[in-house]
mmCIF file with all atom_site columns, C-alpha atoms in Angstrom:
data_model
loop_
_atom_site.group_PDB
_atom_site.id
_atom_site.type_symbol
_atom_site.label_atom_id
_atom_site.label_alt_id
_atom_site.label_comp_id
_atom_site.label_asym_id
_atom_site.label_entity_id
_atom_site.label_seq_id
_atom_site.pdbx_PDB_ins_code
_atom_site.Cartn_x
_atom_site.Cartn_y
_atom_site.Cartn_z
_atom_site.occupancy
_atom_site.B_iso_or_equiv
_atom_site.pdbx_formal_charge
_atom_site.auth_seq_id
_atom_site.auth_comp_id
_atom_site.auth_asym_id
_atom_site.auth_atom_id
_atom_site.pdbx_PDB_model_num
ATOM 1   C CA . MET A 1 1   ? 0.000   0.000   0.000  1.00 47.00 ? 1   MET A CA 1
ATOM 2   C CA . THR A 1 2   ? 1.669   3.200   -1.117 1.00 52.00 ? 2   THR A CA 1
ATOM 3   C CA . ASP A 1 3   ? -1.238  5.611   -0.675 1.00 65.00 ? 3   ASP A CA 1
ATOM 4   C CA . LEU A 1 4   ? -2.375  5.789   2.944  1.00 68.00 ? 4   LEU A CA 1
ATOM 5   C CA . SER A 1 5   ? -4.718  8.739   2.391  1.00 71.00 ? 5   SER A CA 1
ATOM 6   C CA . GLU A 1 6   ? -7.845  6.521   2.352  1.00 80.00 ? 6   GLU A CA 1
ATOM 7   C CA . VAL A 1 7   ? -7.046  4.807   5.663  1.00 85.00 ? 7   VAL A CA 1
ATOM 8   C CA . THR A 1 8   ? -9.748  5.292   8.303  1.00 87.00 ? 8   THR A CA 1
ATOM 9   C CA . ALA A 1 9   ? -8.029  3.459   11.179 1.00 89.00 ? 9   ALA A CA 1
ATOM 10  C CA . LEU A 1 10  ? -5.093  1.235   12.084 1.00 91.00 ? 10  LEU A CA 1
ATOM 11  C CA . ARG A 1 11  ? -5.517  -2.094  13.890 1.00 91.00 ? 11  ARG A CA 1
ATOM 12  C CA . ILE A 1 12  ? -2.882  -4.028  15.849 1.00 91.00 ? 12  ILE A CA 1
ATOM 13  C CA . THR A 1 13  ? -3.380  -7.796  15.723 1.00 90.00 ? 13  THR A CA 1
ATOM 14  C CA . PRO A 1 14  ? -1.375  -10.720 17.127 1.00 87.00 ? 14  PRO A CA 1
ATOM 15  C CA . VAL A 1 15  ? -0.035  -13.341 14.717 1.00 86.00 ? 15  VAL A CA 1
ATOM 16  C CA . THR A 1 16  ? 1.231   -16.820 15.506 1.00 79.00 ? 16  THR A CA 1
ATOM 17  C CA . ALA A 1 17  ? 4.611   -17.004 13.803 1.00 70.00 ? 17  ALA A CA 1
ATOM 18  C CA . GLY A 1 18  ? 5.252   -20.730 13.468 1.00 68.00 ? 18  GLY A CA 1
ATOM 19  C CA . THR A 1 19  ? 7.590   -22.147 16.081 1.00 63.00 ? 19  THR A CA 1
ATOM 20  C CA . SER A 1 20  ? 9.209   -18.809 16.836 1.00 61.00 ? 20  SER A CA 1
ATOM 21  C CA . GLY A 1 21  ? 6.404   -17.460 18.996 1.00 70.00 ? 21  GLY A CA 1
ATOM 22  C CA . ARG A 1 22  ? 4.139   -14.482 18.559 1.00 80.00 ? 22  ARG A CA 1
ATOM 23  C CA . ALA A 1 23  ? 4.394   -11.529 16.231 1.00 86.00 ? 23  ALA A CA 1
ATOM 24  C CA . PHE A 1 24  ? 2.296   -8.422  15.691 1.00 89.00 ? 24  PHE A CA 1
ATOM 25  C CA . ARG A 1 25  ? 1.047   -6.677  12.612 1.00 91.00 ? 25  ARG A CA 1
ATOM 26  C CA . VAL A 1 26  ? -0.482  -3.301  11.939 1.00 91.00 ? 26  VAL A CA 1
ATOM 27  C CA . ILE A 1 27  ? -3.341  -3.397  9.452  1.00 91.00 ? 27  ILE A CA 1
ATOM 28  C CA . ALA A 1 28  ? -4.710  -0.400  7.565  1.00 89.00 ? 28  ALA A CA 1
ATOM 29  C CA . LEU A 1 29  ? -8.506  -0.322  7.668  1.00 86.00 ? 29  LEU A CA 1
ATOM 30  C CA . PRO A 1 30  ? -10.890 -0.588  5.807  1.00 84.00 ? 30  PRO A CA 1
ATOM 31  C CA . GLY A 1 31  ? -8.848  -2.615  3.287  1.00 80.00 ? 31  GLY A CA 1
ATOM 32  C CA . LYS A 1 32  ? -7.129  -4.820  5.911  1.00 81.00 ? 32  LYS A CA 1
ATOM 33  C CA . GLU A 1 33  ? -3.789  -4.497  4.173  1.00 84.00 ? 33  GLU A CA 1
ATOM 34  C CA . ILE A 1 34  ? -0.739  -5.218  6.334  1.00 85.00 ? 34  ILE A CA 1
ATOM 35  C CA . VAL A 1 35  ? 1.404   -2.101  6.621  1.00 87.00 ? 35  VAL A CA 1
ATOM 36  C CA . TYR A 1 36  ? 3.814   -3.255  9.369  1.00 91.00 ? 36  TYR A CA 1
ATOM 37  C CA . TRP A 1 37  ? 4.887   -6.568  10.922 1.00 90.00 ? 37  TRP A CA 1
ATOM 38  C CA . SER A 1 38  ? 7.231   -7.205  13.855 1.00 89.00 ? 38  SER A CA 1
ATOM 39  C CA . PHE A 1 39  ? 8.086   -9.749  16.547 1.00 86.00 ? 39  PHE A CA 1
ATOM 40  C CA . SER A 1 40  ? 8.171   -6.861  19.030 1.00 86.00 ? 40  SER A CA 1
ATOM 41  C CA . ARG A 1 41  ? 4.916   -5.487  20.420 1.00 86.00 ? 41  ARG A CA 1
ATOM 42  C CA . ALA A 1 42  ? 6.699   -2.274  21.400 1.00 88.00 ? 42  ALA A CA 1
ATOM 43  C CA . LYS A 1 43  ? 7.876   -1.692  17.804 1.00 91.00 ? 43  LYS A CA 1
ATOM 44  C CA . ALA A 1 44  ? 4.386   -2.323  16.428 1.00 90.00 ? 44  ALA A CA 1
ATOM 45  C CA . ASN A 1 45  ? 2.976   0.121   19.002 1.00 90.00 ? 45  ASN A CA 1
ATOM 46  C CA . ARG A 1 46  ? 5.549   2.798   18.062 1.00 91.00 ? 46  ARG A CA 1
ATOM 47  C CA . PHE A 1 47  ? 4.809   2.390   14.357 1.00 92.00 ? 47  PHE A CA 1
ATOM 48  C CA . ALA A 1 48  ? 1.043   2.595   14.912 1.00 91.00 ? 48  ALA A CA 1
ATOM 49  C CA . THR A 1 49  ? 1.419   5.664   17.131 1.00 91.00 ? 49  THR A CA 1
ATOM 50  C CA . LYS A 1 50  ? 3.600   7.478   14.592 1.00 91.00 ? 50  LYS A CA 1
ATOM 51  C CA . GLN A 1 51  ? 1.326   6.642   11.663 1.00 89.00 ? 51  GLN A CA 1
ATOM 52  C CA . SER A 1 52  ? -1.869  7.518   13.542 1.00 89.00 ? 52  SER A CA 1
ATOM 53  C CA . GLU A 1 53  ? -0.452  10.939  14.413 1.00 90.00 ? 53  GLU A CA 1
ATOM 54  C CA . GLU A 1 54  ? 0.632   11.515  10.808 1.00 88.00 ? 54  GLU A CA 1
ATOM 55  C CA . LEU A 1 55  ? -2.648  10.360  9.267  1.00 87.00 ? 55  LEU A CA 1
ATOM 56  C CA . GLN A 1 56  ? -4.922  11.627  12.076 1.00 90.00 ? 56  GLN A CA 1
ATOM 57  C CA . VAL A 1 57  ? -6.649  8.229   12.418 1.00 91.00 ? 57  VAL A CA 1
ATOM 58  C CA . PRO A 1 58  ? -7.396  6.139   15.539 1.00 91.00 ? 58  PRO A CA 1
ATOM 59  C CA . VAL A 1 59  ? -5.605  2.930   16.514 1.00 91.00 ? 59  VAL A CA 1
ATOM 60  C CA . ASP A 1 60  ? -7.830  -0.083  17.104 1.00 88.00 ? 60  ASP A CA 1
ATOM 61  C CA . PHE A 1 61  ? -6.949  -3.408  18.759 1.00 89.00 ? 61  PHE A CA 1
ATOM 62  C CA . GLU A 1 62  ? -8.109  -6.913  17.925 1.00 88.00 ? 62  GLU A CA 1
ATOM 63  C CA . PRO A 1 63  ? -10.392 -8.089  20.771 1.00 86.00 ? 63  PRO A CA 1
ATOM 64  C CA . SER A 1 64  ? -8.151  -11.091 21.546 1.00 82.00 ? 64  SER A CA 1
ATOM 65  C CA . LEU A 1 65  ? -5.053  -8.898  22.048 1.00 82.00 ? 65  LEU A CA 1
ATOM 66  C CA . TYR A 1 66  ? -3.883  -8.784  25.674 1.00 82.00 ? 66  TYR A CA 1
ATOM 67  C CA . GLY A 1 67  ? -3.212  -5.321  27.092 1.00 80.00 ? 67  GLY A CA 1
ATOM 68  C CA . GLN A 1 68  ? -5.210  -3.250  24.636 1.00 80.00 ? 68  GLN A CA 1
ATOM 69  C CA . SER A 1 69  ? -3.157  -0.094  24.960 1.00 83.00 ? 69  SER A CA 1
ATOM 70  C CA . LEU A 1 70  ? -0.299  1.473   23.065 1.00 82.00 ? 70  LEU A CA 1
ATOM 71  C CA . LYS A 1 71  ? 1.555   1.680   26.382 1.00 82.00 ? 71  LYS A CA 1
ATOM 72  C CA . PHE A 1 72  ? 1.649   -2.126  26.836 1.00 83.00 ? 72  PHE A CA 1
ATOM 73  C CA . GLY A 1 73  ? 4.854   -3.291  25.142 1.00 80.00 ? 73  GLY A CA 1
ATOM 74  C CA . TYR A 1 74  ? 5.100   -6.950  26.204 1.00 84.00 ? 74  TYR A CA 1
ATOM 75  C CA . SER A 1 75  ? 4.603   -9.699  23.635 1.00 80.00 ? 75  SER A CA 1
ATOM 76  C CA . TYR A 1 76  ? 3.060   -12.261 25.996 1.00 82.00 ? 76  TYR A CA 1
ATOM 77  C CA . GLU A 1 77  ? 0.574   -12.353 28.835 1.00 85.00 ? 77  GLU A CA 1
ATOM 78  C CA . PRO A 1 78  ? 2.096   -12.642 32.336 1.00 88.00 ? 78  PRO A CA 1
ATOM 79  C CA . ILE A 1 79  ? 0.847   -16.223 32.748 1.00 89.00 ? 79  ILE A CA 1
ATOM 80  C CA . GLU A 1 80  ? 2.743   -17.221 29.592 1.00 88.00 ? 80  GLU A CA 1
ATOM 81  C CA . TYR A 1 81  ? 5.956   -15.830 31.066 1.00 91.00 ? 81  TYR A CA 1
ATOM 82  C CA . VAL A 1 82  ? 5.289   -17.732 34.313 1.00 93.00 ? 82  VAL A CA 1
ATOM 83  C CA . ALA A 1 83  ? 4.700   -20.982 32.417 1.00 93.00 ? 83  ALA A CA 1
ATOM 84  C CA . GLY A 1 84  ? 7.904   -20.472 30.442 1.00 92.00 ? 84  GLY A CA 1
ATOM 85  C CA . GLY A 1 85  ? 9.827   -19.841 33.660 1.00 94.00 ? 85  GLY A CA 1
ATOM 86  C CA . VAL A 1 86  ? 8.426   -22.984 35.290 1.00 95.00 ? 86  VAL A CA 1
ATOM 87  C CA . GLY A 1 87  ? 9.392   -25.020 32.223 1.00 94.00 ? 87  GLY A CA 1
ATOM 88  C CA . LEU A 1 88  ? 12.916  -23.638 32.181 1.00 94.00 ? 88  LEU A CA 1
ATOM 89  C CA . ILE A 1 89  ? 13.441  -24.139 35.932 1.00 93.00 ? 89  ILE A CA 1
ATOM 90  C CA . GLY A 1 90  ? 12.174  -27.726 35.552 1.00 92.00 ? 90  GLY A CA 1
ATOM 91  C CA . MET A 1 91  ? 14.530  -28.304 32.638 1.00 92.00 ? 91  MET A CA 1
ATOM 92  C CA . ALA A 1 92  ? 17.423  -26.907 34.699 1.00 90.00 ? 92  ALA A CA 1
ATOM 93  C CA . ALA A 1 93  ? 16.569  -29.340 37.508 1.00 89.00 ? 93  ALA A CA 1
ATOM 94  C CA . PHE A 1 94  ? 16.608  -32.300 35.112 1.00 89.00 ? 94  PHE A CA 1
ATOM 95  C CA . LEU A 1 95  ? 19.889  -31.100 33.608 1.00 87.00 ? 95  LEU A CA 1
ATOM 96  C CA . GLN A 1 96  ? 21.433  -30.848 37.065 1.00 86.00 ? 96  GLN A CA 1
ATOM 97  C CA . LEU A 1 97  ? 20.252  -34.329 38.002 1.00 85.00 ? 97  LEU A CA 1
ATOM 98  C CA . GLY A 1 98  ? 21.456  -35.862 34.750 1.00 82.00 ? 98  GLY A CA 1
ATOM 99  C CA . MET A 1 99  ? 24.874  -34.223 34.575 1.00 76.00 ? 99  MET A CA 1
ATOM 100 C CA . ASP A 1 100 ? 27.965  -35.517 36.332 1.00 70.00 ? 100 ASP A CA 1
ATOM 101 C CA . GLY A 1 101 ? 30.061  -32.594 37.467 1.00 63.00 ? 101 GLY A CA 1
ATOM 102 C CA . SER A 1 102 ? 29.618  -29.291 35.614 1.00 68.00 ? 102 SER A CA 1
ATOM 103 C CA . SER A 1 103 ? 26.407  -27.451 36.333 1.00 84.00 ? 103 SER A CA 1
ATOM 104 C CA . ALA A 1 104 ? 27.055  -24.382 34.166 1.00 87.00 ? 104 ALA A CA 1
ATOM 105 C CA . LEU A 1 105 ? 24.373  -25.327 31.628 1.00 87.00 ? 105 LEU A CA 1
ATOM 106 C CA . ALA A 1 106 ? 21.829  -25.989 34.375 1.00 88.00 ? 106 ALA A CA 1
ATOM 107 C CA . ALA A 1 107 ? 22.660  -22.626 35.980 1.00 90.00 ? 107 ALA A CA 1
ATOM 108 C CA . PHE A 1 108 ? 22.263  -20.852 32.629 1.00 93.00 ? 108 PHE A CA 1
ATOM 109 C CA . VAL A 1 109 ? 18.872  -22.449 31.920 1.00 92.00 ? 109 VAL A CA 1
ATOM 110 C CA . GLY A 1 110 ? 17.773  -21.717 35.487 1.00 92.00 ? 110 GLY A CA 1
ATOM 111 C CA . GLY A 1 111 ? 18.815  -18.094 34.998 1.00 94.00 ? 111 GLY A CA 1
ATOM 112 C CA . LEU A 1 112 ? 16.662  -17.919 31.879 1.00 95.00 ? 112 LEU A CA 1
ATOM 113 C CA . GLY A 1 113 ? 13.761  -19.253 33.949 1.00 94.00 ? 113 GLY A CA 1
ATOM 114 C CA . LEU A 1 114 ? 14.253  -16.513 36.549 1.00 95.00 ? 114 LEU A CA 1
ATOM 115 C CA . PHE A 1 115 ? 14.393  -13.940 33.739 1.00 95.00 ? 115 PHE A CA 1
ATOM 116 C CA . GLN A 1 116 ? 11.004  -15.213 32.505 1.00 94.00 ? 116 GLN A CA 1
ATOM 117 C CA . TRP A 1 117 ? 9.529   -14.730 35.974 1.00 94.00 ? 117 TRP A CA 1
ATOM 118 C CA . ILE A 1 118 ? 10.890  -11.180 36.108 1.00 94.00 ? 118 ILE A CA 1
ATOM 119 C CA . GLN A 1 119 ? 9.278   -10.514 32.712 1.00 92.00 ? 119 GLN A CA 1
ATOM 120 C CA . ALA A 1 120 ? 5.977   -11.868 34.085 1.00 92.00 ? 120 ALA A CA 1
ATOM 121 C CA . TYR A 1 121 ? 6.151   -9.476  37.038 1.00 92.00 ? 121 TYR A CA 1
ATOM 122 C CA . LYS A 1 122 ? 6.997   -6.517  34.792 1.00 90.00 ? 122 LYS A CA 1
ATOM 123 C CA . ALA A 1 123 ? 4.213   -7.367  32.303 1.00 88.00 ? 123 ALA A CA 1
ATOM 124 C CA . ARG A 1 124 ? 1.690   -7.685  35.132 1.00 88.00 ? 124 ARG A CA 1
ATOM 125 C CA . ALA A 1 125 ? 2.780   -4.364  36.630 1.00 88.00 ? 125 ALA A CA 1
ATOM 126 C CA . ALA A 1 126 ? 2.595   -2.664  33.216 1.00 85.00 ? 126 ALA A CA 1
ATOM 127 C CA . PHE A 1 127 ? -0.906  -4.045  32.648 1.00 84.00 ? 127 PHE A CA 1
ATOM 128 C CA . LYS A 1 128 ? -2.099  -2.772  36.045 1.00 83.00 ? 128 LYS A CA 1
ATOM 129 C CA . ASN A 1 129 ? -0.721  0.711   35.279 1.00 80.00 ? 129 ASN A CA 1
ATOM 130 C CA . LEU A 1 130 ? -2.607  1.123   31.982 1.00 65.00 ? 130 LEU A CA 1
#
């Protein structure tokens, strides 16, 4: 789409991107043509904000999108981060039990699990502050 003068609104929608997780796209309404696509919710929000200010059109959200605000920049819901952290901590425990000696890999995977829990806390706090 080269001419955006007929756009009446922009819509942010989530997209399942194969095995790599979740992505987001910005669609120009009424034609539903994709004008932007990114793995980062924050980048999709920034693009939609910039374009809506330029074109003087509102930004709409798909009803199934968690955190329906341009201020919410996390790609996943907090419960998804928690589940990922539990899975990684469990994997670290199995690695530690199955390894003889070095526990560096188990510590690294456990650290990733803790990072997921921190992301869950931050996403929950961001959602509450909308």
